[in-house]
Amino acid sequence: MTDEQGTLYEAFMAHDRRFDGRFFTAVKTTGVYCRPVCRVRMPKPQNCLFFSSAAAAEHAGYRPCLKCRPELAPGVAGIDSESRIAQAAAELIDAGFLQDTSLANLATHLHITDRHMRRNFQAYWGVSPVAYAQTHKLLLAKQLLTETSLPVTGVAYSSGFDSLSRFNSLFKSHYRLSPSRFRQQTSPSKEATLTLCIGYRPPFDWDAILSFLAGRAIAGVEVAGNNTYKRTVSLNRSKKFYQGWIEVSHQAKKSQLLVHMPTDLAPVAAVILARIKHLFDTDCQPDIVAAHLGPLAASNPGLRVPGVFDGFEMSVRAVLGQQISVKAATVIAGRLAATFGPPISTPHAGLTTIFPPPAVLANASLQDLIGCGLYSKRAETIQSLARACVDGLYLTPQADISSTIATLKALPGIGEWTAQYIALRALAWPDAFPHTDYAVKKVLGEQNPTKVLELAKPWQPWRAYATMHLWQSLNQSAD
């Protein structure tokens, strides 16, 4: 056993959650691979192999442990450009991108060649994009079989399989049980709604991120409080729209989020899970971030950067927030949703509206937008943003950071603060830093933006997290 393998074996023995998702341990004698947090009987060192991803372990012929469930392992957040490309591709695959299109279109979406995408993906993850996608579909199917009462055919389709026979064959070859036999062993819930789990690495300041979202919740679209976040959703798969609601709650003892949704949304469950992971920043490695930020993060190492469920929705909200209070911007956002968003019926009080998509606001009259309480210049900015999104501007974590920020700043009415704030939340860029922000300058005691950037240099490449700590410190001092 090499020194590196010995270190990984020690980490595996420690069952330390900080290692969860960073590697997987395969046991030669059982043919099973596990997360570092697994509590099974420890195998001998010589019987262990270590892999950087679940896909690599399965590609080597190992099947996932039924106890620790590798599909619940949190992801790995990256910062460098090469790893970001590989992770962006993986995130798109996780969100079901390949269910409706090809690998060539995936590469085009990332603004790289198909060959470069495949080579980069293989180098980072240790498997091809096709193998990774297959593993993801199988793990999602395993999760749906375990945690829901969906029929096997529904599980197959919701996981991205177009052929039931292909699904049955792959599942049996990987997990040594047919889907129906596997379900008999798991005793899934019989509830009408789906309940799925998302793991994260503690510490996790759930109260802080929920409070942040609650203060910006759009009336009719979102409700946050009482340990839950709820919202309406509208998603497209295979040219069919799925509308409904989701509810996210927190299970601190298990270090996971519970996601509830109606069974009608099962075909887009992969997309919903991916977006919720982004919204609640579950792929963060808090120990690494806190260690880098030092004293700034010492009092709250579990603080996360709130992401978004929908990048366009949040970006509109950011434009509305220019030079007015958070509360005032939230009120206007609610008026926009009520005026232009389609109504929806849900079992949850307060969830009545789908936020209007870019095409609707792009084609709205300026007078109608102004009637919601916007200044004319602000209304023009929102229309320009909406039209850019219709024309192909992607406000997602997979977007190219530099070009997207440049495109945003080229739009009328969007400056440095708005572009950086959108990068921080919608693009999930860990180094985004709104250095012109009033609160940031106030906490740092420096009004010159250039000097603010100098003060923030030691926090690179985690300035988005530094921003959250600066904002949090201001909130605490006001309490």
Tab-separated table of C-alpha atoms in Angstrom:
chain	number	residue	atom	x	y	z
A	1	MET	CA	0.000	0.000	0.000
A	2	THR	CA	1.381	3.415	-0.998
A	3	ASP	CA	1.606	6.373	1.382
A	4	GLU	CA	-1.385	7.991	-0.351
A	5	GLN	CA	-3.444	4.814	-0.042
A	6	GLY	CA	-2.416	4.520	3.609
A	7	THR	CA	-3.651	8.054	4.249
A	8	LEU	CA	-6.965	7.295	2.557
A	9	TYR	CA	-7.343	4.098	4.565
A	10	GLU	CA	-6.802	6.061	7.793
A	11	ALA	CA	-9.444	8.557	6.672
A	12	PHE	CA	-11.785	5.661	5.899
A	13	MET	CA	-11.177	4.194	9.371
A	14	ALA	CA	-11.916	7.553	11.014
A	15	HIS	CA	-15.417	7.789	9.451
A	16	ASP	CA	-14.846	11.564	9.386
A	17	ARG	CA	-17.641	13.353	7.506
A	18	ARG	CA	-15.168	15.929	6.214
A	19	PHE	CA	-13.883	13.258	3.837
A	20	ASP	CA	-17.360	12.333	2.601
A	21	GLY	CA	-17.613	12.554	-1.166
A	22	ARG	CA	-13.887	13.163	-1.680
A	23	PHE	CA	-13.117	9.513	-2.320
A	24	PHE	CA	-14.804	6.111	-2.341
A	25	THR	CA	-13.422	2.844	-0.989
A	26	ALA	CA	-13.955	-0.376	-2.918
A	27	VAL	CA	-13.524	-3.705	-1.149
A	28	LYS	CA	-12.104	-6.475	-3.309
A	29	THR	CA	-13.577	-9.311	-1.237
A	30	THR	CA	-17.179	-8.063	-1.393
A	31	GLY	CA	-17.284	-6.205	-4.713
A	32	VAL	CA	-18.891	-3.220	-2.947
A	33	TYR	CA	-17.757	0.415	-2.729
A	34	CYS	CA	-18.520	2.732	0.211
A	35	ARG	CA	-18.373	6.311	1.421
A	36	PRO	CA	-15.821	7.225	4.140
A	37	VAL	CA	-18.703	7.624	6.607
A	38	CYS	CA	-19.841	4.012	6.209
A	39	ARG	CA	-20.079	2.034	9.470
A	40	VAL	CA	-19.625	-1.431	8.030
A	41	ARG	CA	-17.026	-3.789	9.442
A	42	MET	CA	-13.613	-2.462	8.441
A	43	PRO	CA	-11.940	-4.422	5.653
A	44	LYS	CA	-8.218	-5.172	5.710
A	45	PRO	CA	-6.002	-2.551	4.037
A	46	GLN	CA	-4.817	-4.953	1.352
A	47	ASN	CA	-8.434	-5.534	0.286
A	48	CYS	CA	-9.158	-1.852	-0.385
A	49	LEU	CA	-8.999	0.213	-3.538
A	50	PHE	CA	-9.681	3.945	-3.641
A	51	PHE	CA	-11.509	5.933	-6.312
A	52	SER	CA	-12.141	9.652	-6.771
A	53	SER	CA	-15.748	9.181	-7.911
A	54	ALA	CA	-18.619	6.719	-7.696
A	55	ALA	CA	-18.538	6.436	-11.472
A	56	ALA	CA	-14.891	5.327	-11.419
A	57	ALA	CA	-15.677	2.664	-8.804
A	58	GLU	CA	-18.595	1.311	-10.817
A	59	HIS	CA	-16.575	1.428	-14.017
A	60	ALA	CA	-14.072	-0.860	-12.262
A	61	GLY	CA	-16.866	-3.335	-11.555
A	62	TYR	CA	-17.900	-2.443	-8.000
A	63	ARG	CA	-21.497	-1.894	-6.863
A	64	PRO	CA	-22.702	0.682	-4.296
A	65	CYS	CA	-23.087	-0.185	-0.630
A	66	LEU	CA	-26.724	-0.525	0.432
A	67	LYS	CA	-25.952	0.855	3.888
A	68	CYS	CA	-24.045	4.095	3.284
A	69	ARG	CA	-25.651	4.719	-0.144
A	70	PRO	CA	-22.963	6.481	-2.247
A	71	GLU	CA	-25.642	8.320	-4.249
A	72	LEU	CA	-26.171	10.544	-1.188
A	73	ALA	CA	-22.520	11.605	-0.915
A	74	PRO	CA	-22.036	15.355	-1.275
A	75	GLY	CA	-20.183	16.561	-4.352
A	76	VAL	CA	-16.810	18.231	-4.637
A	77	ALA	CA	-16.703	21.955	-5.317
A	78	GLY	CA	-13.830	23.094	-7.540
A	79	ILE	CA	-12.181	26.358	-8.453
A	80	ASP	CA	-9.612	25.917	-11.256
A	81	SER	CA	-10.731	26.161	-14.875
A	82	GLU	CA	-9.961	22.573	-15.902
A	83	SER	CA	-11.754	21.026	-12.939
A	84	ARG	CA	-14.584	23.511	-13.402
A	85	ILE	CA	-15.093	22.314	-16.982
A	86	ALA	CA	-15.217	18.683	-15.863
A	87	GLN	CA	-17.518	19.488	-12.968
A	88	ALA	CA	-19.754	21.690	-15.093
A	89	ALA	CA	-20.160	18.802	-17.525
A	90	ALA	CA	-20.905	16.443	-14.628
A	91	GLU	CA	-23.444	18.880	-13.144
A	92	LEU	CA	-25.253	19.126	-16.466
A	93	ILE	CA	-25.298	15.328	-16.738
A	94	ASP	CA	-26.582	15.126	-13.147
A	95	ALA	CA	-29.377	17.536	-14.076
A	96	GLY	CA	-30.497	15.324	-16.955
A	97	PHE	CA	-28.970	17.319	-19.819
A	98	LEU	CA	-28.219	14.186	-21.848
A	99	GLN	CA	-31.792	12.933	-21.559
A	100	ASP	CA	-32.801	15.223	-24.413
A	101	THR	CA	-29.603	15.814	-26.350
A	102	SER	CA	-26.100	14.541	-27.222
A	103	LEU	CA	-22.559	14.802	-25.861
A	104	ALA	CA	-21.682	17.059	-28.787
A	105	ASN	CA	-24.411	19.500	-27.698
A	106	LEU	CA	-23.137	19.262	-24.116
A	107	ALA	CA	-19.697	20.367	-25.311
A	108	THR	CA	-21.231	23.176	-27.367
A	109	HIS	CA	-23.166	24.322	-24.300
A	110	LEU	CA	-19.840	24.581	-22.434
A	111	HIS	CA	-18.217	26.434	-25.363
A	112	ILE	CA	-15.545	23.775	-25.908
A	113	THR	CA	-14.948	21.077	-28.501
A	114	ASP	CA	-16.384	17.616	-28.050
A	115	ARG	CA	-12.890	16.113	-28.013
A	116	HIS	CA	-11.613	18.533	-25.356
A	117	MET	CA	-14.657	17.916	-23.183
A	118	ARG	CA	-14.241	14.128	-23.345
A	119	ARG	CA	-10.499	14.285	-22.663
A	120	ASN	CA	-10.910	16.723	-19.781
A	121	PHE	CA	-13.752	14.727	-18.282
A	122	GLN	CA	-11.800	11.455	-18.462
A	123	ALA	CA	-8.733	13.045	-16.851
A	124	TYR	CA	-10.696	14.542	-13.953
A	125	TRP	CA	-13.281	11.855	-13.177
A	126	GLY	CA	-11.416	8.767	-14.357
A	127	VAL	CA	-14.301	7.667	-16.603
A	128	SER	CA	-15.887	8.784	-19.850
A	129	PRO	CA	-18.940	11.085	-19.858
A	130	VAL	CA	-21.055	8.172	-21.100
A	131	ALA	CA	-19.963	5.935	-18.212
A	132	TYR	CA	-20.516	8.748	-15.732
A	133	ALA	CA	-24.002	9.398	-17.102
A	134	GLN	CA	-24.872	5.714	-16.876
A	135	THR	CA	-23.719	5.538	-13.252
A	136	HIS	CA	-25.690	8.664	-12.371
A	137	LYS	CA	-28.860	7.268	-13.914
A	138	LEU	CA	-28.434	3.976	-12.068
A	139	LEU	CA	-27.767	5.700	-8.733
A	140	LEU	CA	-30.812	7.943	-9.188
A	141	ALA	CA	-32.884	4.865	-10.047
A	142	LYS	CA	-31.580	3.167	-6.906
A	143	GLN	CA	-32.559	6.210	-4.843
A	144	LEU	CA	-36.046	6.323	-6.357
A	145	LEU	CA	-36.521	2.593	-5.777
A	146	THR	CA	-35.401	2.986	-2.166
A	147	GLU	CA	-37.184	6.179	-1.179
A	148	THR	CA	-40.348	6.253	-3.292
A	149	SER	CA	-43.215	4.003	-4.343
A	150	LEU	CA	-42.951	4.874	-8.043
A	151	PRO	CA	-43.577	1.872	-10.313
A	152	VAL	CA	-40.448	0.416	-11.891
A	153	THR	CA	-41.380	1.826	-15.290
A	154	GLY	CA	-41.717	5.284	-13.741
A	155	VAL	CA	-38.353	4.887	-12.035
A	156	ALA	CA	-36.730	3.934	-15.336
A	157	TYR	CA	-38.108	6.955	-17.187
A	158	SER	CA	-37.494	9.395	-14.320
A	159	SER	CA	-33.872	8.236	-14.154
A	160	GLY	CA	-33.306	8.946	-17.824
A	161	PHE	CA	-33.735	5.493	-19.377
A	162	ASP	CA	-35.791	5.338	-22.561
A	163	SER	CA	-35.928	1.529	-22.570
A	164	LEU	CA	-37.264	-0.556	-19.681
A	165	SER	CA	-35.378	-3.623	-20.870
A	166	ARG	CA	-32.117	-1.652	-21.016
A	167	PHE	CA	-32.749	-0.341	-17.502
A	168	ASN	CA	-33.475	-3.819	-16.138
A	169	SER	CA	-30.382	-5.262	-17.805
A	170	LEU	CA	-27.985	-2.572	-16.579
A	171	PHE	CA	-29.414	-2.484	-13.067
A	172	LYS	CA	-29.114	-6.245	-12.695
A	173	SER	CA	-25.583	-6.366	-14.117
A	174	HIS	CA	-24.390	-3.600	-11.763
A	175	TYR	CA	-26.292	-4.434	-8.584
A	176	ARG	CA	-26.897	-8.208	-8.956
A	177	LEU	CA	-30.633	-7.762	-8.435
A	178	SER	CA	-33.450	-6.856	-10.790
A	179	PRO	CA	-35.167	-3.543	-9.951
A	180	SER	CA	-38.272	-5.374	-8.751
A	181	ARG	CA	-36.269	-7.700	-6.477
A	182	PHE	CA	-34.275	-4.736	-5.169
A	183	ARG	CA	-37.495	-2.916	-4.299
A	184	GLN	CA	-38.773	-5.923	-2.326
A	185	GLN	CA	-35.723	-5.577	-0.069
A	186	THR	CA	-36.037	-1.836	0.542
A	187	SER	CA	-39.727	-1.427	1.546
A	188	PRO	CA	-40.204	2.074	0.051
A	189	SER	CA	-42.641	4.678	1.337
A	190	LYS	CA	-46.211	4.466	0.041
A	191	GLU	CA	-46.884	8.201	0.309
A	192	ALA	CA	-48.297	10.087	-2.668
A	193	THR	CA	-45.406	12.545	-2.633
A	194	LEU	CA	-41.758	11.775	-3.320
A	195	THR	CA	-39.277	12.295	-0.494
A	196	LEU	CA	-35.613	12.281	-1.507
A	197	CYS	CA	-32.414	13.033	0.391
A	198	ILE	CA	-29.411	15.258	-0.285
A	199	GLY	CA	-26.305	14.875	1.861
A	200	TYR	CA	-23.879	17.645	2.822
A	201	ARG	CA	-20.666	18.068	4.803
A	202	PRO	CA	-21.173	19.622	8.244
A	203	PRO	CA	-21.008	22.166	9.678
A	204	PHE	CA	-23.984	23.662	7.871
A	205	ASP	CA	-25.654	26.882	9.027
A	206	TRP	CA	-29.180	26.054	7.879
A	207	ASP	CA	-30.736	28.899	9.870
A	208	ALA	CA	-28.546	31.513	8.177
A	209	ILE	CA	-29.228	30.369	4.627
A	210	LEU	CA	-32.956	29.963	5.320
A	211	SER	CA	-33.087	33.463	6.819
A	212	PHE	CA	-31.316	34.862	3.762
A	213	LEU	CA	-33.819	33.212	1.417
A	214	ALA	CA	-36.787	34.218	3.585
A	215	GLY	CA	-35.840	37.886	3.387
A	216	ARG	CA	-35.818	37.691	-0.418
A	217	ALA	CA	-38.741	35.293	-0.983
A	218	ILE	CA	-40.992	36.340	-3.861
A	219	ALA	CA	-44.666	36.388	-2.846
A	220	GLY	CA	-46.649	33.619	-4.530
A	221	VAL	CA	-43.468	31.876	-5.725
A	222	GLU	CA	-41.538	31.146	-2.512
A	223	VAL	CA	-42.197	30.660	1.191
A	224	ALA	CA	-39.348	30.249	3.693
A	225	GLY	CA	-39.599	29.726	7.448
A	226	ASN	CA	-40.388	27.188	10.169
A	227	ASN	CA	-37.410	25.045	9.108
A	228	THR	CA	-38.668	24.708	5.522
A	229	TYR	CA	-38.247	26.297	2.133
A	230	LYS	CA	-41.081	25.897	-0.365
A	231	ARG	CA	-41.493	27.126	-3.924
A	232	THR	CA	-43.316	26.577	-7.190
A	233	VAL	CA	-41.442	25.012	-10.110
A	234	SER	CA	-41.845	24.765	-13.870
A	235	LEU	CA	-39.398	22.569	-15.793
A	236	ASN	CA	-39.101	21.187	-19.303
A	237	ARG	CA	-38.119	17.674	-20.334
A	238	SER	CA	-38.457	16.285	-23.850
A	239	LYS	CA	-40.553	19.329	-24.858
A	240	LYS	CA	-43.045	18.652	-22.063
A	241	PHE	CA	-43.536	21.075	-19.169
A	242	TYR	CA	-43.838	19.852	-15.593
A	243	GLN	CA	-45.263	22.215	-13.002
A	244	GLY	CA	-45.694	21.753	-9.276
A	245	TRP	CA	-44.074	22.549	-5.960
A	246	ILE	CA	-41.147	21.462	-3.796
A	247	GLU	CA	-40.486	21.592	-0.084
A	248	VAL	CA	-37.017	21.383	1.467
A	249	SER	CA	-36.447	20.691	5.153
A	250	HIS	CA	-33.378	20.016	7.286
A	251	GLN	CA	-32.284	16.900	9.176
A	252	ALA	CA	-29.276	18.083	11.144
A	253	LYS	CA	-28.594	14.757	12.908
A	254	LYS	CA	-28.262	12.982	9.556
A	255	SER	CA	-26.485	15.881	7.813
A	256	GLN	CA	-28.972	15.909	4.988
A	257	LEU	CA	-31.805	17.837	3.411
A	258	LEU	CA	-35.181	16.238	2.751
A	259	VAL	CA	-36.820	17.168	-0.535
A	260	HIS	CA	-40.569	16.651	-0.946
A	261	MET	CA	-42.377	16.956	-4.283
A	262	PRO	CA	-45.508	15.529	-5.932
A	263	THR	CA	-45.045	12.314	-7.901
A	264	ASP	CA	-45.955	14.232	-11.085
A	265	LEU	CA	-42.487	15.811	-10.906
A	266	ALA	CA	-40.653	12.472	-10.870
A	267	PRO	CA	-39.550	12.793	-14.532
A	268	VAL	CA	-37.638	15.974	-13.630
A	269	ALA	CA	-36.430	14.824	-10.201
A	270	ALA	CA	-32.793	14.844	-11.355
A	271	VAL	CA	-33.065	18.490	-12.382
A	272	ILE	CA	-34.780	19.439	-9.128
A	273	LEU	CA	-32.169	17.712	-6.971
A	274	ALA	CA	-29.337	19.392	-8.896
A	275	ARG	CA	-30.916	22.817	-8.474
A	276	ILE	CA	-31.552	22.334	-4.765
A	277	LYS	CA	-27.918	21.299	-4.261
A	278	HIS	CA	-26.939	24.575	-5.915
A	279	LEU	CA	-29.513	26.599	-3.963
A	280	PHE	CA	-28.270	25.349	-0.597
A	281	ASP	CA	-24.593	25.006	-1.564
A	282	THR	CA	-24.435	21.379	-0.436
A	283	ASP	CA	-21.237	20.693	-2.402
A	284	CYS	CA	-19.243	23.140	-0.275
A	285	GLN	CA	-16.215	21.821	1.607
A	286	PRO	CA	-16.600	24.019	4.726
A	287	ASP	CA	-13.394	22.936	6.451
A	288	ILE	CA	-11.274	23.980	3.461
A	289	VAL	CA	-13.085	27.307	3.062
A	290	ALA	CA	-12.972	28.133	6.779
A	291	ALA	CA	-9.276	27.237	7.037
A	292	HIS	CA	-8.466	29.571	4.149
A	293	LEU	CA	-10.560	32.471	5.438
A	294	GLY	CA	-9.075	32.123	8.913
A	295	PRO	CA	-10.417	34.499	11.596
A	296	LEU	CA	-13.145	35.798	9.284
A	297	ALA	CA	-14.882	32.386	9.312
A	298	ALA	CA	-13.850	31.227	12.767
A	299	SER	CA	-17.148	32.060	14.464
A	300	ASN	CA	-19.305	30.390	11.799
A	301	PRO	CA	-17.464	27.828	9.637
A	302	GLY	CA	-20.793	26.398	8.437
A	303	LEU	CA	-21.937	29.551	6.607
A	304	ARG	CA	-22.788	28.808	2.966
A	305	VAL	CA	-23.309	30.927	-0.144
A	306	PRO	CA	-27.024	30.863	-1.065
A	307	GLY	CA	-27.424	29.811	-4.674
A	308	VAL	CA	-30.587	29.903	-6.761
A	309	PHE	CA	-33.225	27.559	-8.077
A	310	ASP	CA	-33.644	29.646	-11.227
A	311	GLY	CA	-30.880	31.946	-12.447
A	312	PHE	CA	-33.105	34.285	-14.446
A	313	GLU	CA	-35.560	34.725	-11.583
A	314	MET	CA	-32.792	35.620	-9.157
A	315	SER	CA	-31.101	37.948	-11.674
A	316	VAL	CA	-34.334	39.892	-12.134
A	317	ARG	CA	-34.520	40.131	-8.381
A	318	ALA	CA	-30.919	41.447	-8.334
A	319	VAL	CA	-31.759	44.175	-10.858
A	320	LEU	CA	-34.771	45.178	-8.773
A	321	GLY	CA	-32.491	45.452	-5.740
A	322	GLN	CA	-30.268	48.123	-7.251
A	323	GLN	CA	-30.127	51.127	-4.926
A	324	ILE	CA	-33.253	50.181	-2.959
A	325	SER	CA	-33.820	48.056	0.128
A	326	VAL	CA	-34.114	44.272	0.097
A	327	LYS	CA	-37.697	44.561	1.309
A	328	ALA	CA	-38.714	47.033	-1.405
A	329	ALA	CA	-37.154	44.894	-4.136
A	330	THR	CA	-38.962	41.836	-2.818
A	331	VAL	CA	-42.313	43.624	-2.958
A	332	ILE	CA	-41.785	44.641	-6.599
A	333	ALA	CA	-40.664	41.100	-7.501
A	334	GLY	CA	-43.933	39.812	-6.066
A	335	ARG	CA	-45.886	42.260	-8.233
A	336	LEU	CA	-43.997	41.125	-11.334
A	337	ALA	CA	-44.791	37.497	-10.552
A	338	ALA	CA	-48.464	38.222	-9.891
A	339	THR	CA	-48.811	40.294	-13.082
A	340	PHE	CA	-46.892	38.145	-15.559
A	341	GLY	CA	-46.561	34.694	-13.974
A	342	PRO	CA	-49.041	31.898	-14.688
A	343	PRO	CA	-51.135	30.799	-11.683
A	344	ILE	CA	-50.743	27.325	-10.196
A	345	SER	CA	-52.738	25.317	-7.682
A	346	THR	CA	-50.729	23.799	-4.800
A	347	PRO	CA	-51.556	22.363	-1.360
A	348	HIS	CA	-49.327	24.985	0.287
A	349	ALA	CA	-50.570	28.382	1.377
A	350	GLY	CA	-48.608	31.136	-0.305
A	351	LEU	CA	-47.538	29.095	-3.354
A	352	THR	CA	-49.814	30.358	-6.104
A	353	THR	CA	-47.644	31.528	-8.990
A	354	ILE	CA	-44.911	30.426	-11.391
A	355	PHE	CA	-42.280	33.123	-11.899
A	356	PRO	CA	-42.548	34.445	-15.483
A	357	PRO	CA	-39.950	32.981	-17.872
A	358	PRO	CA	-37.593	35.207	-19.913
A	359	ALA	CA	-39.758	35.125	-23.060
A	360	VAL	CA	-42.740	36.591	-21.194
A	361	LEU	CA	-40.838	39.556	-19.719
A	362	ALA	CA	-38.923	40.080	-22.966
A	363	ASN	CA	-42.215	40.615	-24.797
A	364	ALA	CA	-44.004	42.554	-22.056
A	365	SER	CA	-44.789	46.221	-22.623
A	366	LEU	CA	-42.587	48.688	-20.771
A	367	GLN	CA	-45.699	50.388	-19.418
A	368	ASP	CA	-46.912	47.146	-17.835
A	369	LEU	CA	-43.492	46.606	-16.255
A	370	ILE	CA	-43.435	50.178	-14.955
A	371	GLY	CA	-46.916	49.589	-13.546
A	372	CYS	CA	-45.421	47.034	-11.153
A	373	GLY	CA	-43.434	49.808	-9.472
A	374	LEU	CA	-40.286	49.946	-11.616
A	375	TYR	CA	-38.496	53.024	-12.862
A	376	SER	CA	-38.420	53.146	-16.668
A	377	LYS	CA	-34.645	52.515	-16.814
A	378	ARG	CA	-34.999	49.513	-14.512
A	379	ALA	CA	-37.795	48.126	-16.682
A	380	GLU	CA	-35.591	48.491	-19.766
A	381	THR	CA	-32.775	46.633	-17.987
A	382	ILE	CA	-35.065	43.729	-17.119
A	383	GLN	CA	-36.253	43.518	-20.717
A	384	SER	CA	-32.660	43.556	-21.985
A	385	LEU	CA	-31.746	40.803	-19.525
A	386	ALA	CA	-34.781	38.736	-20.537
A	387	ARG	CA	-33.986	39.088	-24.229
A	388	ALA	CA	-30.364	38.076	-23.635
A	389	CYS	CA	-31.576	34.922	-21.858
A	390	VAL	CA	-33.956	34.147	-24.722
A	391	ASP	CA	-30.998	34.543	-27.103
A	392	GLY	CA	-28.834	32.065	-25.160
A	393	LEU	CA	-27.382	33.760	-22.070
A	394	TYR	CA	-27.099	30.985	-19.466
A	395	LEU	CA	-27.289	32.025	-15.820
A	396	THR	CA	-26.297	28.678	-14.335
A	397	PRO	CA	-23.268	27.271	-12.475
A	398	GLN	CA	-22.089	25.697	-15.734
A	399	ALA	CA	-21.774	29.020	-17.577
A	400	ASP	CA	-18.379	30.446	-18.489
A	401	ILE	CA	-17.634	32.980	-15.751
A	402	SER	CA	-15.637	35.634	-17.619
A	403	SER	CA	-17.789	35.782	-20.741
A	404	THR	CA	-21.048	35.721	-18.765
A	405	ILE	CA	-19.971	38.580	-16.501
A	406	ALA	CA	-18.832	40.535	-19.558
A	407	THR	CA	-22.171	39.926	-21.292
A	408	LEU	CA	-24.073	41.038	-18.213
A	409	LYS	CA	-22.054	44.237	-17.834
A	410	ALA	CA	-22.655	45.048	-21.494
A	411	LEU	CA	-26.409	45.170	-20.856
A	412	PRO	CA	-27.828	48.634	-20.066
A	413	GLY	CA	-28.265	49.173	-16.346
A	414	ILE	CA	-26.078	46.282	-15.144
A	415	GLY	CA	-22.825	47.326	-13.511
A	416	GLU	CA	-20.115	45.711	-11.435
A	417	TRP	CA	-22.218	45.089	-8.320
A	418	THR	CA	-25.096	43.394	-10.130
A	419	ALA	CA	-22.803	41.276	-12.299
A	420	GLN	CA	-20.740	40.104	-9.315
A	421	TYR	CA	-23.851	39.394	-7.244
A	422	ILE	CA	-25.289	37.288	-10.073
A	423	ALA	CA	-21.938	35.488	-10.375
A	424	LEU	CA	-21.935	34.852	-6.623
A	425	ARG	CA	-25.393	33.318	-6.555
A	426	ALA	CA	-26.599	32.242	-10.012
A	427	LEU	CA	-23.207	31.206	-11.411
A	428	ALA	CA	-22.017	29.728	-8.079
A	429	TRP	CA	-18.592	31.300	-8.583
A	430	PRO	CA	-16.683	30.861	-5.281
A	431	ASP	CA	-14.439	33.862	-6.001
A	432	ALA	CA	-17.176	36.336	-6.932
A	433	PHE	CA	-16.762	39.522	-4.940
A	434	PRO	CA	-19.096	42.562	-5.098
A	435	HIS	CA	-16.386	44.960	-3.987
A	436	THR	CA	-18.568	48.011	-4.630
A	437	ASP	CA	-21.232	46.748	-2.204
A	438	TYR	CA	-22.178	49.271	0.466
A	439	ALA	CA	-22.240	46.723	3.298
A	440	VAL	CA	-18.891	45.194	2.299
A	441	LYS	CA	-17.254	48.627	2.302
A	442	LYS	CA	-18.859	49.477	5.634
A	443	VAL	CA	-17.613	46.345	7.403
A	444	LEU	CA	-14.116	46.753	5.984
A	445	GLY	CA	-14.063	50.447	6.820
A	446	GLU	CA	-12.892	51.351	3.325
A	447	GLN	CA	-14.842	53.274	0.686
A	448	ASN	CA	-12.353	53.043	-2.159
A	449	PRO	CA	-13.308	49.993	-4.316
A	450	THR	CA	-9.704	49.462	-5.441
A	451	LYS	CA	-8.499	49.308	-1.853
A	452	VAL	CA	-11.389	46.967	-0.993
A	453	LEU	CA	-10.101	44.572	-3.660
A	454	GLU	CA	-6.627	44.779	-2.141
A	455	LEU	CA	-7.983	43.955	1.312
A	456	ALA	CA	-9.822	40.941	-0.112
A	457	LYS	CA	-6.817	39.399	-1.901
A	458	PRO	CA	-5.957	37.000	0.965
A	459	TRP	CA	-9.465	35.515	0.697
A	460	GLN	CA	-9.049	34.389	-2.908
A	461	PRO	CA	-10.313	32.020	-4.277
A	462	TRP	CA	-13.149	31.993	-1.713
A	463	ARG	CA	-14.224	35.639	-1.773
A	464	ALA	CA	-17.899	34.740	-2.251
A	465	TYR	CA	-17.796	33.022	1.160
A	466	ALA	CA	-15.880	35.974	2.585
A	467	THR	CA	-18.692	38.224	1.347
A	468	MET	CA	-21.270	36.149	3.188
A	469	HIS	CA	-19.235	36.397	6.405
A	470	LEU	CA	-18.917	40.159	5.990
A	471	TRP	CA	-22.669	40.514	5.485
A	472	GLN	CA	-23.347	38.185	8.415
A	473	SER	CA	-21.108	40.218	10.720
A	474	LEU	CA	-23.042	43.344	9.816
A	475	ASN	CA	-26.342	41.596	10.576
A	476	GLN	CA	-25.012	40.389	13.935
A	477	SER	CA	-23.786	43.839	14.913
A	478	ALA	CA	-27.259	45.217	14.132
A	479	ASP	CA	-28.997	42.667	16.378
